[in-house]
Amino acid sequence: MSVNAKVVIVGCGISGIAAAHRLVDAGFHHVQIVEATARSGGRIKTGKLGDNIIEIGANWIHGPSEENPVFCLARQYGLLDPEALTPENQEMDVEGHPPWVPNFFSSSGSKLNAEDIYPAQDMFLELMSEISQFKSEGEEPWACVGDFIRSEAEQRAAEKWKDIDAATRCLRLCVISNMLKVECCVNGAHSMDEVGLGAYGLYKTLPGMDCTFPGGYEGLVKNLMLELPSGLVTYNRPVRCVHWNNTEKKENSVMIECDDEMITADHVIVTVPLGYLKKHHSTLFSPPLPLHKLHSVERLGFGTNNKIYVEFDSPWWDADCEVIYLLWEDEDGMLDQVPDVQRSWIKKLFGFTVLKPTERYGHILCGWIAGHESEYMETLSEQEVTHTVTQLIRRFTGNPTITPRKVLRSQWFHDPWTCGSYSYPGIGCSAQDLENMMEPLPTKGSLLQPLQVLFAGEATHPCYYSTVHGALLTGWREADRLISHYSSISASEPRK
Ligand code: 6YU
């Protein structure tokens, strides 16, 4: 196939890159990516802490197995450790919750016995796996995940833990609060009270034990970019407005307005993050988005999840530990929101994951903090964050001399081209909202030039939203939409 139609892709994250790849491979000669920043990759962003490679954005390949296109590409480019390639690793089904070896510390400064914690963690995970039974048919017992967890946990605790002492029982409820904070990070939500119960089960996991890129996630982006024609991306060129629905002209019907340039195209694939779309939709499209699409943009959630990397001279956790949970002993209310954000934002940090293997990274932890507390953390200076994290660790370990060597945090909420981390199904969301997100403009049935504006990006995937593989698949999907459009046109043209 050889196609002369011009396609402009807004955004050079993984979905934009994937769309360009497919189109170029299929014989589209005029493909251009217009990117607001000076780099490719978007929310795939690898950085450095001293000499160590760390991820500012996406961390893992979730479900690295044959069905995961990110895994297949990473394998093809030779970017993975041998362990990630083993059949055992690919077959392990962890359902989004890898069985990492934990350490638990309490706010009174002691290391807790894991055996005392497991019953509460098991109950929480059992409840989370039960949520998929609700299929957003309006018959869910509660509107949000938070209410469901609290009410069920209360009932089950009263039955199952009736004979245990008050202190252990209280500690277990604090574990539930901690697990809710973990889920806020997993979902990129401020609180599990903002995540819809019915739509939660839309998210699908793939088999495979989550793995990382030893040389950095950006290696994937670099390899893909090398295969695209040079000059295909225009950097530092934010798109201000997409003018569509041009009734007069048949060709080049879309105009993409940048600060100092108007680019014309037959089709535009918009891949900007949902956070950006929520903030700028009213000026980004002219005419504006149809109401049903706009309502879905508003209903879907887009929150903040940030990382705080902390490096130490020596570890204060066990050699085999992969995740550290910090349990606040005054949090038996099963809540995941901090009442006084400015004073106690750090209480939202659920704990740390340990960067492995130690021979590669030394002693680096990655702290996780979601929600408005995380957004507030972004406004503080690096020194303030370092001070608060140091105090936190000293308190939980009971060791007043521990001093981090280096600290580095991400600031996704204040990134003007992302405005948060990733999407989640808000209260009242259903599969229809994700359908609406991916629906091209003009909508079906219109007599206008079809497929003027197409939509890709993680928030447009029906079941892998919030992930790199989901985003990549949406880029391919929209490219395929155009490819089949032009295949059907050339098939219907009379033979000469
Ligand atoms: C994954 C992971 N991961 C951590 C953190 C973050 C994310 N994700 P992009 O934003 O990349 O590209 C858009 C481009 O558009 C960008 O370059 C902009 O500059 C540009 N742009 C914007 N406006 C523009 C304009 N006006 N003009 C021109 N250009 C413009 N995913 O698979 N594994 O470990 C993590 C994580 C801190 C921030 C993640 C992870 C999400 C991915 O990073 C993200 O989906 C994709 O990179 C998005 O690509 P894109 O192309 O769509 O947009 C059980 C259950 C529950 C459900 N959830 C569970 C899933 C767990 C998700 N976990 C994530 C966790 C981490 C830690």
Coordinates of C-alpha atoms in Angstrom, one line a residue, residues 7-496:
V7 CA -1.4 12.1 9.3
V8 CA -0.3 14.3 12.3
I9 CA 0.2 12.6 15.6
V10 CA 0.0 14.9 18.7
G11 CA 2.4 13.6 21.4
C12 CA 5.5 11.5 21.2
G13 CA 4.8 9.1 24.1
I14 CA 4.7 5.3 23.5
S15 CA 1.2 5.5 21.9
G16 CA 2.2 8.2 19.4
I17 CA 5.5 6.3 18.6
A18 CA 3.5 3.1 18.1
A19 CA 1.0 4.7 15.8
A20 CA 3.8 6.3 13.7
H21 CA 5.6 3.0 13.4
R22 CA 2.5 1.1 12.1
L23 CA 1.6 3.8 9.6
V24 CA 5.1 4.1 8.2
D25 CA 5.4 0.3 8.0
A26 CA 2.1 0.2 6.1
G27 CA 3.2 2.7 3.5
F28 CA 2.0 6.1 4.7
H29 CA 4.4 8.6 3.3
H30 CA 3.4 11.7 5.3
V31 CA 3.4 11.0 9.0
Q32 CA 4.5 13.7 11.5
I33 CA 4.7 13.7 15.3
V34 CA 4.3 17.0 17.0
E35 CA 5.6 16.9 20.6
A36 CA 5.4 19.7 23.2
T37 CA 8.6 18.8 25.0
A38 CA 12.2 18.3 23.9
R39 CA 12.1 14.5 24.2
S40 CA 10.4 11.3 23.2
G41 CA 8.8 8.9 25.7
G42 CA 6.3 11.0 27.7
R43 CA 5.6 9.1 30.8
I44 CA 8.4 6.6 30.0
K45 CA 11.3 8.6 31.5
T46 CA 14.5 7.2 32.8
G47 CA 16.8 9.2 35.0
K48 CA 19.9 8.9 37.2
L49 CA 20.5 8.9 41.0
G50 CA 24.2 9.3 41.2
D51 CA 25.5 6.6 38.8
N52 CA 22.4 4.5 39.1
I53 CA 19.7 4.2 36.5
I54 CA 16.2 4.9 37.9
E55 CA 12.7 5.3 36.5
I56 CA 11.0 8.6 37.0
G57 CA 7.8 7.3 35.2
A58 CA 6.8 3.8 34.2
N59 CA 8.6 1.2 36.3
W60 CA 7.7 -2.3 35.3
I61 CA 6.4 -4.4 32.4
H62 CA 3.1 -5.5 34.0
G63 CA 2.5 -9.1 33.0
P64 CA 5.6 -9.9 30.9
S65 CA 4.4 -12.7 28.7
E66 CA 3.6 -13.5 25.0
E67 CA 0.4 -11.5 24.9
N68 CA 2.2 -8.3 26.2
P69 CA 3.6 -6.4 23.2
V70 CA 6.0 -4.4 25.4
F71 CA 7.5 -7.6 26.7
C72 CA 7.8 -9.0 23.1
L73 CA 9.5 -5.8 21.8
A74 CA 11.8 -5.6 24.9
R75 CA 12.8 -9.2 24.3
Q76 CA 13.4 -8.6 20.6
Y77 CA 15.6 -5.6 21.3
G78 CA 17.5 -7.6 24.0
L79 CA 16.6 -5.2 26.8
L80 CA 15.6 -7.8 29.5
D81 CA 17.5 -9.8 32.2
P82 CA 17.5 -13.6 31.5
E83 CA 15.3 -14.2 34.5
A84 CA 12.4 -12.2 32.9
L85 CA 12.6 -14.4 29.8
T86 CA 12.2 -17.8 31.6
P87 CA 9.0 -19.7 31.0
E88 CA 8.4 -19.8 34.8
N89 CA 8.5 -16.0 35.0
Q90 CA 6.1 -15.7 32.1
E91 CA 3.7 -18.3 33.5
M92 CA 3.4 -16.9 37.0
D93 CA 0.0 -15.3 37.4
V94 CA 0.2 -12.6 40.1
E95 CA -3.0 -10.8 39.2
G96 CA -1.5 -7.3 39.5
H97 CA -0.1 -8.0 43.0
P98 CA 3.5 -9.5 42.8
P99 CA 4.3 -11.7 45.9
W100 CA 7.3 -9.6 47.0
V101 CA 9.1 -10.4 50.3
P102 CA 7.9 -7.7 52.8
N103 CA 9.3 -6.0 55.9
F104 CA 6.9 -4.2 58.2
F105 CA 7.8 -1.3 60.5
S106 CA 5.5 0.5 62.9
S107 CA 5.2 4.2 63.8
S108 CA 6.4 3.4 67.3
G109 CA 9.7 2.4 65.9
S110 CA 9.7 -1.4 65.8
K111 CA 10.0 -4.0 63.1
L112 CA 6.9 -6.2 63.1
N113 CA 6.5 -9.9 62.7
A114 CA 5.2 -10.6 59.2
E115 CA 3.0 -13.5 60.5
D116 CA 1.0 -11.0 62.6
I117 CA 0.3 -8.9 59.5
Y118 CA -0.5 -11.6 56.9
P119 CA -4.1 -12.3 58.0
A120 CA -5.0 -8.6 57.3
Q121 CA -3.2 -8.5 54.0
D122 CA -4.8 -11.8 52.9
M123 CA -8.2 -10.5 53.8
F124 CA -7.6 -7.3 51.8
L125 CA -6.4 -9.1 48.7
E126 CA -9.3 -11.5 49.0
L127 CA -11.7 -8.5 49.0
M128 CA -9.9 -6.9 46.1
S129 CA -10.2 -10.0 44.0
E130 CA -13.9 -10.2 44.8
I131 CA -14.5 -6.8 43.2
S132 CA -14.3 -8.2 39.7
Q133 CA -17.7 -9.8 40.3
F134 CA -19.3 -6.4 40.0
K135 CA -19.9 -5.6 36.4
S136 CA -21.0 -1.9 36.7
E137 CA -24.7 -2.8 36.1
G138 CA -25.8 -0.4 38.8
E139 CA -26.4 -3.2 41.3
E140 CA -23.2 -2.8 43.2
P141 CA -23.7 -2.6 47.0
W142 CA -21.4 0.5 47.1
A143 CA -20.4 3.2 44.7
C144 CA -16.7 3.1 45.4
V145 CA -14.0 0.6 46.2
G146 CA -13.2 2.3 49.5
D147 CA -16.7 1.9 51.0
F148 CA -16.8 -1.7 49.8
I149 CA -13.5 -2.6 51.5
R150 CA -14.4 -0.8 54.7
S151 CA -17.8 -2.4 55.1
E152 CA -16.7 -5.9 54.2
A153 CA -13.5 -5.8 56.2
E154 CA -15.5 -4.6 59.3
Q155 CA -17.9 -7.5 59.0
R156 CA -15.3 -10.1 58.3
A157 CA -13.0 -8.8 61.1
A158 CA -15.9 -9.1 63.6
E159 CA -16.4 -12.7 62.6
K160 CA -12.9 -14.0 61.9
W161 CA -10.9 -12.0 64.5
K162 CA -13.3 -12.0 67.4
D163 CA -11.0 -14.0 69.6
I164 CA -7.8 -12.0 69.1
D165 CA -6.6 -9.4 71.5
A166 CA -7.5 -5.7 70.9
A167 CA -3.9 -4.6 70.1
T168 CA -3.5 -7.1 67.3
R169 CA -6.9 -6.4 66.0
C170 CA -6.2 -2.7 65.9
L171 CA -2.9 -3.3 64.1
R172 CA -4.6 -5.4 61.5
L173 CA -7.0 -2.5 60.8
C174 CA -4.0 -0.3 60.4
V175 CA -2.7 -2.8 57.8
I176 CA -6.0 -2.3 55.8
S177 CA -5.4 1.5 55.8
N178 CA -1.9 0.8 54.6
M179 CA -3.1 -1.5 51.8
L180 CA -5.7 1.2 50.7
K181 CA -2.7 3.6 50.3
V182 CA -0.9 1.0 48.2
E183 CA -4.0 0.7 46.0
C184 CA -4.1 4.5 45.6
C185 CA -0.6 4.2 44.1
V186 CA -1.5 1.2 41.9
N187 CA -4.6 3.0 40.6
G188 CA -3.0 6.5 40.5
A189 CA -6.0 7.8 42.6
H190 CA -6.2 10.2 45.5
S191 CA -8.4 7.8 47.5
M192 CA -10.0 4.4 46.8
D193 CA -13.2 6.3 47.7
E194 CA -12.9 7.9 44.2
V195 CA -12.5 4.6 42.3
G196 CA -15.7 3.2 41.0
L197 CA -16.6 -0.3 42.3
G198 CA -18.5 -1.4 39.2
A199 CA -15.8 -0.4 36.7
Y200 CA -12.8 -1.5 38.8
G201 CA -13.0 -5.0 37.2
L202 CA -12.6 -3.6 33.7
Y203 CA -8.8 -3.7 34.2
K204 CA -7.3 -6.9 33.0
T205 CA -4.0 -8.3 34.1
L206 CA -1.7 -10.5 32.0
P207 CA 0.3 -13.5 33.3
G208 CA 4.0 -12.9 34.1
M209 CA 5.9 -11.7 37.1
D210 CA 6.4 -7.9 36.7
C211 CA 10.0 -7.1 35.5
T212 CA 12.1 -4.0 34.9
F213 CA 14.5 -2.8 32.2
P214 CA 18.0 -3.1 33.6
G215 CA 19.2 -0.4 31.2
G216 CA 16.1 1.8 31.7
Y217 CA 12.6 1.8 30.2
E218 CA 13.7 4.5 27.7
G219 CA 15.7 1.8 25.9
L220 CA 12.4 0.7 24.5
V221 CA 11.7 4.2 23.2
K222 CA 15.2 4.7 21.8
N223 CA 15.0 1.4 19.8
L224 CA 11.6 2.2 18.4
M225 CA 12.7 5.8 17.5
L226 CA 15.7 4.4 15.6
E227 CA 13.4 2.6 13.3
L228 CA 11.4 5.7 12.3
P229 CA 12.6 8.0 9.5
S230 CA 14.7 10.8 10.9
G231 CA 13.0 14.2 11.1
L232 CA 9.6 12.6 11.7
V233 CA 9.2 14.3 15.1
T234 CA 9.0 18.0 15.6
Y235 CA 10.0 18.8 19.2
N236 CA 9.2 21.8 21.5
R237 CA 6.0 22.3 19.5
P238 CA 2.9 22.3 21.8
V239 CA -0.3 21.9 19.9
R240 CA -2.8 24.6 21.1
C241 CA -5.9 23.7 19.1
V242 CA -7.1 21.1 16.7
H243 CA -9.5 22.6 14.2
W244 CA -11.7 19.8 12.7
N245 CA -15.1 19.4 11.1
N246 CA -14.1 21.6 8.2
T247 CA -17.1 21.2 5.9
E248 CA -15.7 23.0 2.9
K249 CA -12.6 21.1 2.0
K250 CA -12.2 17.4 1.3
E251 CA -8.4 17.2 1.6
N252 CA -6.3 18.4 4.5
S253 CA -9.5 18.9 6.5
V254 CA -7.9 19.2 9.9
M255 CA -5.8 22.2 11.0
I256 CA -3.4 21.8 13.9
E257 CA -2.6 25.1 15.5
C258 CA 0.7 25.5 17.2
D259 CA 2.2 28.7 18.7
D260 CA 3.7 30.0 15.5
E261 CA 2.5 27.6 12.8
M262 CA -0.7 26.1 11.4
I263 CA -0.2 22.5 10.2
T264 CA -2.8 21.0 7.9
A265 CA -3.5 17.3 7.7
D266 CA -6.1 14.7 6.6
H267 CA -6.1 13.0 10.0
V268 CA -4.8 13.8 13.4
I269 CA -4.2 11.2 16.2
V270 CA -4.4 12.9 19.6
T271 CA -2.4 11.1 22.3
V272 CA -2.2 13.7 25.0
P273 CA -2.7 12.4 28.6
L274 CA -6.2 12.4 30.1
G275 CA -4.9 14.8 32.7
Y276 CA -4.0 17.3 30.0
L277 CA -7.3 16.7 28.2
K278 CA -9.3 17.3 31.4
K279 CA -7.6 20.7 31.9
H280 CA -7.5 21.9 28.3
H281 CA -10.3 20.2 26.3
S282 CA -12.2 23.4 25.9
T283 CA -9.4 25.2 24.0
L284 CA -7.8 22.1 22.4
F285 CA -10.7 21.3 20.1
S286 CA -12.6 23.6 17.8
P287 CA -15.5 22.8 17.6
P288 CA -15.5 21.4 21.1
L289 CA -15.7 17.7 21.9
P290 CA -19.2 16.2 21.6
L291 CA -21.0 16.1 25.0
H292 CA -20.9 12.3 25.5
K293 CA -17.1 12.3 24.9
L294 CA -16.7 15.2 27.3
H295 CA -18.7 13.5 30.0
S296 CA -16.4 10.4 29.8
V297 CA -13.3 12.6 30.0
E298 CA -14.8 14.1 33.2
R299 CA -16.0 10.7 34.6
L300 CA -12.7 8.9 34.1
G301 CA -10.2 9.6 36.9
F302 CA -6.7 10.8 36.5
G303 CA -4.8 11.2 39.7
T304 CA -1.2 11.4 40.9
N305 CA 1.3 8.8 41.9
N306 CA 4.9 9.9 42.6
K307 CA 8.1 8.3 43.6
I308 CA 10.7 9.4 46.2
Y309 CA 14.0 7.6 45.6
V310 CA 16.2 7.4 48.7
E311 CA 19.8 6.1 48.7
F312 CA 21.6 4.8 51.8
D313 CA 25.2 3.8 52.7
S314 CA 23.9 0.6 54.2
P315 CA 20.5 -1.2 54.3
W316 CA 18.2 -1.1 57.4
W317 CA 16.0 -3.8 55.9
D318 CA 16.5 -7.5 55.5
A319 CA 18.7 -8.8 52.7
D320 CA 15.8 -10.6 51.0
C321 CA 13.3 -7.8 51.5
E322 CA 11.6 -6.5 48.3
V323 CA 9.0 -4.1 49.8
I324 CA 8.8 -2.2 53.1
Y325 CA 5.4 -1.2 54.6
L326 CA 5.1 1.6 57.1
L327 CA 2.2 1.1 59.5
W328 CA 0.8 4.0 61.4
E329 CA -0.5 2.7 64.7
D330 CA -3.2 5.5 64.9
E331 CA -4.7 4.5 61.6
D332 CA -7.3 1.8 62.5
G333 CA -10.1 3.7 60.7
M334 CA -9.3 2.0 57.4
L335 CA -8.8 5.4 55.7
D336 CA -6.5 6.4 52.9
Q337 CA -6.6 10.2 53.2
V338 CA -4.6 12.4 55.5
P339 CA -6.7 14.9 57.3
D340 CA -4.1 17.7 57.5
V341 CA -2.2 17.5 54.2
Q342 CA 0.3 20.3 54.9
R343 CA 1.4 18.9 58.3
S344 CA 1.1 15.2 57.7
W345 CA 1.4 14.6 53.9
I346 CA 4.1 12.0 54.5
K347 CA 1.6 9.7 56.2
K348 CA 0.2 8.9 52.7
L349 CA 3.5 7.3 51.7
F350 CA 2.7 3.6 52.1
G351 CA 6.3 2.5 52.1
F352 CA 9.2 1.6 49.7
T353 CA 10.1 -0.9 47.1
V354 CA 13.7 -2.1 47.2
L355 CA 15.7 -1.7 43.9
K356 CA 17.1 -5.1 43.0
P357 CA 19.7 -6.6 42.5
T358 CA 21.7 -5.0 45.2
E359 CA 25.0 -5.6 43.2
R360 CA 23.6 -3.3 40.5
Y361 CA 21.9 -0.6 42.6
G362 CA 23.5 -0.6 46.0
H363 CA 21.0 0.4 48.7
I364 CA 18.3 2.4 47.0
L365 CA 14.6 2.5 48.0
C366 CA 11.7 3.8 46.0
G367 CA 9.0 5.4 48.1
W368 CA 5.4 5.6 46.7
I369 CA 3.0 8.4 47.4
A370 CA -0.4 9.1 45.7
G371 CA -3.1 11.7 45.8
H372 CA -3.3 15.3 46.9
E373 CA -0.7 14.6 49.5
S374 CA 1.6 13.7 46.7
E375 CA 0.7 16.8 44.8
Y376 CA 1.5 18.9 47.8
M377 CA 4.8 17.1 48.2
E378 CA 5.7 18.3 44.7
T379 CA 5.5 21.9 45.9
L380 CA 8.1 21.5 48.6
S381 CA 11.8 22.0 48.1
E382 CA 14.1 19.0 47.8
Q383 CA 15.6 19.8 51.2
E384 CA 12.1 19.8 52.8
V385 CA 11.3 16.4 51.2
T386 CA 14.7 15.0 52.3
H387 CA 14.2 16.3 55.8
T388 CA 10.7 14.8 56.2
V389 CA 11.7 11.4 54.7
T390 CA 14.7 11.2 57.0
Q391 CA 12.5 11.9 60.1
L392 CA 10.0 9.3 58.9
I393 CA 12.7 6.6 58.5
R394 CA 14.3 7.5 61.8
R395 CA 10.9 7.2 63.5
F396 CA 9.9 3.9 62.0
T397 CA 13.3 2.2 62.5
G398 CA 13.8 3.7 65.9
N399 CA 17.3 4.6 64.7
P400 CA 17.9 8.4 65.0
T401 CA 21.2 8.3 63.1
I402 CA 20.0 7.0 59.7
T403 CA 20.8 9.6 57.1
P404 CA 20.0 9.2 53.4
R405 CA 22.9 9.8 51.0
K406 CA 20.7 11.1 48.1
V407 CA 16.9 11.8 47.6
L408 CA 15.1 12.4 44.3
R409 CA 11.4 12.7 43.7
S410 CA 9.1 12.8 40.6
Q411 CA 6.7 15.7 40.1
W412 CA 4.0 14.4 37.6
F413 CA 1.2 16.6 38.7
H414 CA 3.1 19.8 38.0
D415 CA 4.3 18.5 34.6
P416 CA 2.3 20.8 32.3
W417 CA 2.0 18.2 29.6
T418 CA 0.8 15.3 31.8
C419 CA -1.0 16.9 34.8
G420 CA -0.9 13.7 36.9
S421 CA 0.2 10.1 36.5
Y422 CA -2.4 7.8 34.9
S423 CA -6.1 7.0 34.6
Y424 CA -8.5 5.0 36.6
P425 CA -12.2 4.4 36.4
G426 CA -14.0 7.0 38.6
I427 CA -17.3 6.6 40.3
G428 CA -20.1 5.9 37.9
C429 CA -17.7 4.9 35.1
S430 CA -18.5 2.0 32.7
A431 CA -16.9 0.3 29.7
Q432 CA -18.9 2.8 27.6
D433 CA -16.7 5.6 28.9
L434 CA -13.6 4.0 27.5
E435 CA -15.5 3.3 24.2
N436 CA -16.3 7.0 24.1
M437 CA -12.7 8.0 24.7
M438 CA -11.5 6.0 21.7
E439 CA -14.3 7.0 19.3
P440 CA -13.0 9.1 16.4
L441 CA -14.5 12.4 15.2
P442 CA -16.7 13.1 13.5
T443 CA -18.8 10.4 15.1
K444 CA -20.4 7.6 13.1
G445 CA -23.3 8.6 10.9
S446 CA -22.0 12.0 10.1
L447 CA -21.8 13.1 6.5
L448 CA -18.5 15.0 7.1
Q449 CA -15.1 13.7 6.1
P450 CA -14.5 10.6 8.3
L451 CA -11.7 10.0 10.7
Q452 CA -10.6 13.6 11.1
V453 CA -9.6 13.2 14.7
L454 CA -8.5 9.9 16.3
F455 CA -7.7 9.2 19.9
A456 CA -5.0 7.0 21.4
G457 CA -3.1 6.9 24.7
E458 CA -3.4 4.8 27.8
A459 CA -6.8 6.3 28.9
T460 CA -8.4 5.0 25.7
H461 CA -7.7 1.3 26.2
P462 CA -10.7 -0.7 27.3
C463 CA -8.9 -3.0 29.8
Y464 CA -5.1 -2.1 29.9
Y465 CA -5.5 1.6 30.7
S466 CA -2.8 3.1 33.0
T467 CA -0.1 0.9 31.4
V468 CA 2.6 1.1 28.8
H469 CA 1.3 -2.0 26.9
G470 CA -2.2 -0.5 26.9
A471 CA -0.9 2.8 25.5
L472 CA 1.2 1.0 22.8
L473 CA -1.8 -1.1 21.7
T474 CA -4.0 2.0 21.3
G475 CA -1.4 3.6 19.0
W476 CA -1.4 0.4 16.9
R477 CA -5.3 0.4 17.0
E478 CA -5.6 3.9 15.6
A479 CA -3.0 3.3 13.0
D480 CA -4.9 0.1 11.9
R481 CA -8.1 2.1 11.8
L482 CA -6.6 4.4 9.2
I483 CA -4.9 1.5 7.4
S484 CA -8.2 -0.3 7.0
H485 CA -9.9 2.9 5.9
Y486 CA -7.4 3.4 3.0
S487 CA -7.4 -0.4 2.2
S488 CA -11.1 -0.3 1.8
I489 CA -10.9 2.9 -0.4
S490 CA -8.3 1.3 -2.7
A491 CA -10.3 -1.9 -2.9
S492 CA -13.4 0.0 -3.9
E493 CA -11.6 2.1 -6.6
P494 CA -12.2 0.8 -10.1
R495 CA -9.2 -1.0 -11.6
K496 CA -7.4 0.8 -14.5

